[in-house]
mmCIF file of C-alpha atoms in Angstrom:
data_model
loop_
_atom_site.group_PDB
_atom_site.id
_atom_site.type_symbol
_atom_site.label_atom_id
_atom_site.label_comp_id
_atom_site.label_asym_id
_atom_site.label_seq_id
_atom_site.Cartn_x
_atom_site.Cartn_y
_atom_site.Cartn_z
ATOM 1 C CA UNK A 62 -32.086 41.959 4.209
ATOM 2 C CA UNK A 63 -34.856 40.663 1.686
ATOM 3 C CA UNK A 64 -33.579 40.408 -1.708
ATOM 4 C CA UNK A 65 -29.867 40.187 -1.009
ATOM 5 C CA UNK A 66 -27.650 37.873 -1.296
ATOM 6 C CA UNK A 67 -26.784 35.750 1.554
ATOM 7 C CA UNK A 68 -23.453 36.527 3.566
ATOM 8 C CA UNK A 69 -22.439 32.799 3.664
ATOM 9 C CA UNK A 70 -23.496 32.314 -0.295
ATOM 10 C CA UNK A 71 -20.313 30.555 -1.986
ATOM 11 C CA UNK A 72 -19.134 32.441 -5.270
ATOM 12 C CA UNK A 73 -20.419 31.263 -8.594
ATOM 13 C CA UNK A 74 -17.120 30.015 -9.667
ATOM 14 C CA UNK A 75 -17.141 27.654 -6.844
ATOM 15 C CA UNK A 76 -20.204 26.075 -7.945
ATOM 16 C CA UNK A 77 -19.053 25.970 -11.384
ATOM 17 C CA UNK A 78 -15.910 24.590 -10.306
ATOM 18 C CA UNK A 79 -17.793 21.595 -8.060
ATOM 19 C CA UNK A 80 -20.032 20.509 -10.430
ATOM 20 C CA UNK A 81 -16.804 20.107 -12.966
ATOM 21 C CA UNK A 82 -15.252 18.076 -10.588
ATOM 22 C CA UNK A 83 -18.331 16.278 -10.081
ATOM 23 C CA UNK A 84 -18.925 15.136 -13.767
ATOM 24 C CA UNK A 85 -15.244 14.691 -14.118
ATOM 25 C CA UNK A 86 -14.029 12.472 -11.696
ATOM 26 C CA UNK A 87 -16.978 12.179 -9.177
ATOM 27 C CA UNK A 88 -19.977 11.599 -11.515
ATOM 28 C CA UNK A 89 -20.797 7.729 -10.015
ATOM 29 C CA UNK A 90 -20.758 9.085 -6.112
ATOM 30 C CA UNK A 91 -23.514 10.178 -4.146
ATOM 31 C CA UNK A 92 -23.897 14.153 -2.456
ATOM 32 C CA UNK A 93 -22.380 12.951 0.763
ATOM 33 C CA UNK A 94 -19.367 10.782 -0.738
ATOM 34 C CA UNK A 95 -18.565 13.384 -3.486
ATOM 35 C CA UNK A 96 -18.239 15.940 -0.896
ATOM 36 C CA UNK A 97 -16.033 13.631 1.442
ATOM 37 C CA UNK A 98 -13.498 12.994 -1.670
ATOM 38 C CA UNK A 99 -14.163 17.124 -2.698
ATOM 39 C CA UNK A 100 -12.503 18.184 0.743
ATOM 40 C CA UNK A 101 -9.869 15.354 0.574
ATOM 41 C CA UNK A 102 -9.087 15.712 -2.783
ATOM 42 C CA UNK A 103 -9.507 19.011 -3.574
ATOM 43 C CA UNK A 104 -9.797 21.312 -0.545
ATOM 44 C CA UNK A 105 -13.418 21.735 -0.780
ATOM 45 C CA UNK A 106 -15.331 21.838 2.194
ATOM 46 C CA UNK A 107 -19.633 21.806 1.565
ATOM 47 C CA UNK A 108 -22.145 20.495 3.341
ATOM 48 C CA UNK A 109 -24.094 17.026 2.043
ATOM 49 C CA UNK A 110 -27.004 19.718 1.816
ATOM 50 C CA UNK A 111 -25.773 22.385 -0.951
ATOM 51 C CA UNK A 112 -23.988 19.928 -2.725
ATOM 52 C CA UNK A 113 -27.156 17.859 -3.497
ATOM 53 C CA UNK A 114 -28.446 20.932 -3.875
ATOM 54 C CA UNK A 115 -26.034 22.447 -6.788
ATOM 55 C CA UNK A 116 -26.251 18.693 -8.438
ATOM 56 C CA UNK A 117 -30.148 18.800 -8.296
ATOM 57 C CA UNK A 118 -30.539 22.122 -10.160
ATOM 58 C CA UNK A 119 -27.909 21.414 -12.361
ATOM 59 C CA UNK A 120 -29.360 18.378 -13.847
ATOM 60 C CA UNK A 121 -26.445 15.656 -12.175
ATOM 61 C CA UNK A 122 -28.645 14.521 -9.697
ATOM 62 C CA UNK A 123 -31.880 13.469 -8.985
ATOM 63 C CA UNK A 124 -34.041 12.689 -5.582
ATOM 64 C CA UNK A 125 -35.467 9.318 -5.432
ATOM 65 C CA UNK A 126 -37.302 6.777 -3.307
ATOM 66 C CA UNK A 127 -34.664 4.548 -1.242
ATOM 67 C CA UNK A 128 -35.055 1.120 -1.911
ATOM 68 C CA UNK A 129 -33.157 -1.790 -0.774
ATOM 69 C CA UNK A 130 -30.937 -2.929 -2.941
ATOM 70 C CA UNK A 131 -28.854 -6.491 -3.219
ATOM 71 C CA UNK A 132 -25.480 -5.793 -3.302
ATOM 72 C CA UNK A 133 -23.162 -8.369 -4.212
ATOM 73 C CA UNK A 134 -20.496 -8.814 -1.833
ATOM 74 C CA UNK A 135 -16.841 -9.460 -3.667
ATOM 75 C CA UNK A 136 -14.989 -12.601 -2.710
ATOM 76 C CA UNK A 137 -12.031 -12.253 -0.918
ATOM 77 C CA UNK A 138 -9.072 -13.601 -3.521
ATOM 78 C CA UNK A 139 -7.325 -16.940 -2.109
ATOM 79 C CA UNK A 140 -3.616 -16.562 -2.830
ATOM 80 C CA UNK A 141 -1.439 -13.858 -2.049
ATOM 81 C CA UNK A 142 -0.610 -12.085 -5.539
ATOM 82 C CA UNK A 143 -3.925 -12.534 -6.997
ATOM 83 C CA UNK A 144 -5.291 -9.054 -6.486
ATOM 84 C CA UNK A 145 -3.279 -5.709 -5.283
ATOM 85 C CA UNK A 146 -5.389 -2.846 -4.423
ATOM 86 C CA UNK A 147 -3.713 0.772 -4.820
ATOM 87 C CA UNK A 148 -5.146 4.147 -3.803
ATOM 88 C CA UNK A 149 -4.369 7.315 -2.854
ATOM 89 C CA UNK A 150 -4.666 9.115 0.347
ATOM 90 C CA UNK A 151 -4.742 13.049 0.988
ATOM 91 C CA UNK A 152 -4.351 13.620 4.351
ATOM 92 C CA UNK A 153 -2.135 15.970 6.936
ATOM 93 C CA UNK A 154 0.469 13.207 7.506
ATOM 94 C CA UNK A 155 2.422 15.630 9.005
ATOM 95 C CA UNK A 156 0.794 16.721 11.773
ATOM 96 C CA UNK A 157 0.922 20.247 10.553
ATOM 97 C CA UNK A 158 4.953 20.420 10.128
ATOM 98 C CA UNK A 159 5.097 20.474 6.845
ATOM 99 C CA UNK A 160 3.132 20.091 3.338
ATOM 100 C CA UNK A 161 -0.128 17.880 3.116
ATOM 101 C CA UNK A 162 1.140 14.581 1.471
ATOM 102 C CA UNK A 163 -0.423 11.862 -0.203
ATOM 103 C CA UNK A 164 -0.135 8.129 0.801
ATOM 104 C CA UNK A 165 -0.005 5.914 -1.962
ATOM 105 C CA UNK A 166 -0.928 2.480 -0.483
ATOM 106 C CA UNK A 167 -1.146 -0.792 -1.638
ATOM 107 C CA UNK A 168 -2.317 -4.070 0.529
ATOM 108 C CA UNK A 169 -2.524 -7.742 -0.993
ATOM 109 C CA UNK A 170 -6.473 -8.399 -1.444
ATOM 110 C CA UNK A 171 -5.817 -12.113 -0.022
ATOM 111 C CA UNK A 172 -3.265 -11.493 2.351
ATOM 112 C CA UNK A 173 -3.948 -7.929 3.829
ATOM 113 C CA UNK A 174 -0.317 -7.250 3.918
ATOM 114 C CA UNK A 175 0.299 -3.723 3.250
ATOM 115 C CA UNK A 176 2.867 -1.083 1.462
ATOM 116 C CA UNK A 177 3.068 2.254 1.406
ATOM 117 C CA UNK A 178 4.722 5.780 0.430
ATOM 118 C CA UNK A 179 4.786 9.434 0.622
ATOM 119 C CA UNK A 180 4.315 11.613 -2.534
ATOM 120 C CA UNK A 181 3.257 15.172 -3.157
ATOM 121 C CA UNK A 182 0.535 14.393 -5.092
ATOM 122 C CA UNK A 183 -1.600 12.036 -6.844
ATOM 123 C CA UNK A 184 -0.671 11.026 -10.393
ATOM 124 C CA UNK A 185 0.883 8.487 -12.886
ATOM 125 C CA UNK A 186 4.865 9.170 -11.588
ATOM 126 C CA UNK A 187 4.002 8.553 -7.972
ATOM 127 C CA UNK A 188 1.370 5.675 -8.729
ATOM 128 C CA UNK A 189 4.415 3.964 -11.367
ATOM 129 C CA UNK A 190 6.621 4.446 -8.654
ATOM 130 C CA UNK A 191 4.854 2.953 -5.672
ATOM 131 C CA UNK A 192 3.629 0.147 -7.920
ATOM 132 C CA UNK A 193 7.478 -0.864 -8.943
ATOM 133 C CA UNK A 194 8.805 -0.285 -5.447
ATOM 134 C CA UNK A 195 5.942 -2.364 -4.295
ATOM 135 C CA UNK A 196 6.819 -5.281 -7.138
ATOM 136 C CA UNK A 197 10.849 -4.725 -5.602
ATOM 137 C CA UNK A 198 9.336 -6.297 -2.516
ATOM 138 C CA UNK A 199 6.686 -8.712 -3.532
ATOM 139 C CA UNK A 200 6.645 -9.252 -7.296
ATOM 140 C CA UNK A 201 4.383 -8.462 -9.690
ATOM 141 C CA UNK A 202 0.959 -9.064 -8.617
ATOM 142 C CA UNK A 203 -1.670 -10.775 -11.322
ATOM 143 C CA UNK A 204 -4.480 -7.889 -11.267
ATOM 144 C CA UNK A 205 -4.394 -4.684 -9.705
ATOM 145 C CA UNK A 206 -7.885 -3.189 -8.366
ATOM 146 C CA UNK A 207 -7.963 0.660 -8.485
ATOM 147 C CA UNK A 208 -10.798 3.968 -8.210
ATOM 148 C CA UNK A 209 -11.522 5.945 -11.463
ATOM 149 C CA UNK A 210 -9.093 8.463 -10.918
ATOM 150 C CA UNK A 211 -7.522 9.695 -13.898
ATOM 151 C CA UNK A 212 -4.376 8.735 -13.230
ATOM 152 C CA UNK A 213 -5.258 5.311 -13.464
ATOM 153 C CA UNK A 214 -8.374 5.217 -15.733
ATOM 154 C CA UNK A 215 -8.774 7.524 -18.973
ATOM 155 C CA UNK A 216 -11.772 9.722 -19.225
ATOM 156 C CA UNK A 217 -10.852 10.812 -23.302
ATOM 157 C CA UNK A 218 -13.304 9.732 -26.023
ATOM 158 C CA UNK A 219 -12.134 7.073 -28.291
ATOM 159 C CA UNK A 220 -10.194 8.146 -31.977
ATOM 160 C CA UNK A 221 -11.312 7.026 -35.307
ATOM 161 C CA UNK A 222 -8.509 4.784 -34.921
ATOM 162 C CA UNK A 223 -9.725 3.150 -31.504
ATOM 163 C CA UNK A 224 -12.894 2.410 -33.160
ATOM 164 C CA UNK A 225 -11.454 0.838 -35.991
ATOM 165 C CA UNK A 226 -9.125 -1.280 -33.883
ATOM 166 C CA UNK A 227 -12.320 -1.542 -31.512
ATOM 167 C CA UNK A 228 -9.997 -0.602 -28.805
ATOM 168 C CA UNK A 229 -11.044 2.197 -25.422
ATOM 169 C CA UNK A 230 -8.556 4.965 -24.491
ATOM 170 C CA UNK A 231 -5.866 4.470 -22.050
ATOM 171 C CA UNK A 232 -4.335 6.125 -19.198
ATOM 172 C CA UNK A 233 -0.203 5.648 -18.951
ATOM 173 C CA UNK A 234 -0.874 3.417 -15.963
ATOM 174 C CA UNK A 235 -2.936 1.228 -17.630
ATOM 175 C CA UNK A 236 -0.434 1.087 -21.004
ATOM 176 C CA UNK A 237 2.046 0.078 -18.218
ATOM 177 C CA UNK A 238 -0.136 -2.207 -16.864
ATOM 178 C CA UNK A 239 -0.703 -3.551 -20.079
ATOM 179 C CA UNK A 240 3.318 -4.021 -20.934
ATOM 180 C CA UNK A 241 3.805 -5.802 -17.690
ATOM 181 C CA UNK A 242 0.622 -8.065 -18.017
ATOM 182 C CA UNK A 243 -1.226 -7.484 -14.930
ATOM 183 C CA UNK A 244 -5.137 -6.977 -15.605
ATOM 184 C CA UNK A 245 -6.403 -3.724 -14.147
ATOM 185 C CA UNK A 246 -9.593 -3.729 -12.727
ATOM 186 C CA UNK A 247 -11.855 -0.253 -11.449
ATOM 187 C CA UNK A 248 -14.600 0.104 -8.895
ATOM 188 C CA UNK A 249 -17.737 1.731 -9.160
ATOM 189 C CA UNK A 250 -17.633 2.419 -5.648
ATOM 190 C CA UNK A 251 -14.957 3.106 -2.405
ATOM 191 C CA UNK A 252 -17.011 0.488 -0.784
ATOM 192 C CA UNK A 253 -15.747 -2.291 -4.240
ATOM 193 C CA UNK A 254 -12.551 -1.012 -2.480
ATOM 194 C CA UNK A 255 -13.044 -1.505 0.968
ATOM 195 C CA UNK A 256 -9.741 -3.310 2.124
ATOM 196 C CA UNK A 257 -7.369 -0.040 1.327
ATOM 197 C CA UNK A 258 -10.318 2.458 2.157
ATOM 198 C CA UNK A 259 -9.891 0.820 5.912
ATOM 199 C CA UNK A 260 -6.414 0.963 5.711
ATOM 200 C CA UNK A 261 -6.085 4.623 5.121
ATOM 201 C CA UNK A 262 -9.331 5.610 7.458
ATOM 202 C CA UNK A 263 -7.251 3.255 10.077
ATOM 203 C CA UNK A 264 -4.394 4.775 10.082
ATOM 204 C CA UNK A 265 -6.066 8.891 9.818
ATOM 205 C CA UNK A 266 -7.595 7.459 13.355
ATOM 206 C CA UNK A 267 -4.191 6.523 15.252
ATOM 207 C CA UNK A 268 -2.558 9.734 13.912
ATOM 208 C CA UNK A 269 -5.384 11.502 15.219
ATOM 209 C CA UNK A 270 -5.160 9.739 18.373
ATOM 210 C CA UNK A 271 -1.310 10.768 18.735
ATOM 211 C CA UNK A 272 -1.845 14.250 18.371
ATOM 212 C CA UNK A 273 -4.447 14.531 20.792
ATOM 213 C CA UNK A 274 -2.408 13.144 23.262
ATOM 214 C CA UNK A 275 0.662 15.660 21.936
ATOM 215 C CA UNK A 276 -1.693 18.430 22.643
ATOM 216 C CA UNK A 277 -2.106 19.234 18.947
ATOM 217 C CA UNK A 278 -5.491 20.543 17.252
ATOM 218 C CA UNK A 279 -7.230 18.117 14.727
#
């Protein structure tokens, strides 16, 4: 078998495809968290190892010495209203009975109480949607703390006439955002985000739980 290709080798376009992704949407994430939110997002399953890999030789990522680093921990907001974090969730809701689904969730930064909603996908209709059926409930909150998903955070280069107004691009969430006066805030990291990264990885572990007991395979 010397000089052939190997049997479990993943077609070009795949790699092409990842490392799109990557710099699109992924390009502040380590190997192993990119390829967590590649198979939850997008169906991609690698392992930590040819992902750093493909990154490495492609210029996206580098190797280097692990150091300890401060990180400063964010202060839990004192009133309810303050803060709302919002996030999406891909995950097989449905046990296997029907389409994957995608939980948009919300939880009060100060309060940890929590509200949530089915969608098909991830984007600026179901993320409007959740956010006013959350606002039906509980009012407007004063900021809203989100990842840099497109939906809620534009990737597109500035216009002559944003840098003559010295203004950045926009996403549709955040012109609603905007219109409604609630600051919008992005992480650099799901760990900025922790509160509504446990909630989802909480409640992935009791539905888990209930279909082992059903007899159902995870």
């Amino acid at each position: 078998s010397r000089g052939r290709s190997s049997n479990r080798r993943f077609p070009e376009e795949i790699k092409e495809r990842v490392i799109r992704l990557y710099r699109d949407k992924y390009y502040d994430f380590g190997p192993t968290l990119a390829g967590e939110k590649l198979l939850e997002r997008n169906g991609i399953k690698l392992s930590d190892e040819t992902l750093r890999k493909w990154l490495m030789e492609s210029g996206d990522w580098r190797k280097a010495r692990k150091r300890k680093t401060h990180r400063k921990w964010r202060e839990r907001k004192h009133h309810f209203g303050e803060m709302l974090q919002m996030d999406g969730s891909h995950h097989n809701w449905l046990e296997g009975r029907g389409p994957e689904l995608v939980l948009m969730g919300c939880i009060d930064d100060a309060t940890n109480k929590i509200f949530g909603r089915f969608y098909e996908y991830e984007g600026t209709m179901p993320a409007m949607d959740c956010f006013k059926r959350y606002t039906g409930f509980y009012g407007l909150p004063m900021s809203i703390y989100l990842d840099r998903h497109t939906t809620y955070k534009s990737n597109a280069k500035p216009t002559i006439e944003d840098d003559l107004l010295g203004r950045k691009p926009m996403s549709q969430f955040e012109r609603a955002m905007e219109e409604l006066v609630v600051e919008v805030g992005h992480a650099n990291s799901p760990q900025a985000k922790g509160r509504i990264e446990r909630l989802f990885r909480t409640l992935q572990d009791r539905l888990v739980k209930e279909m082992r007991l059903k007899g159902i395979k995870t």
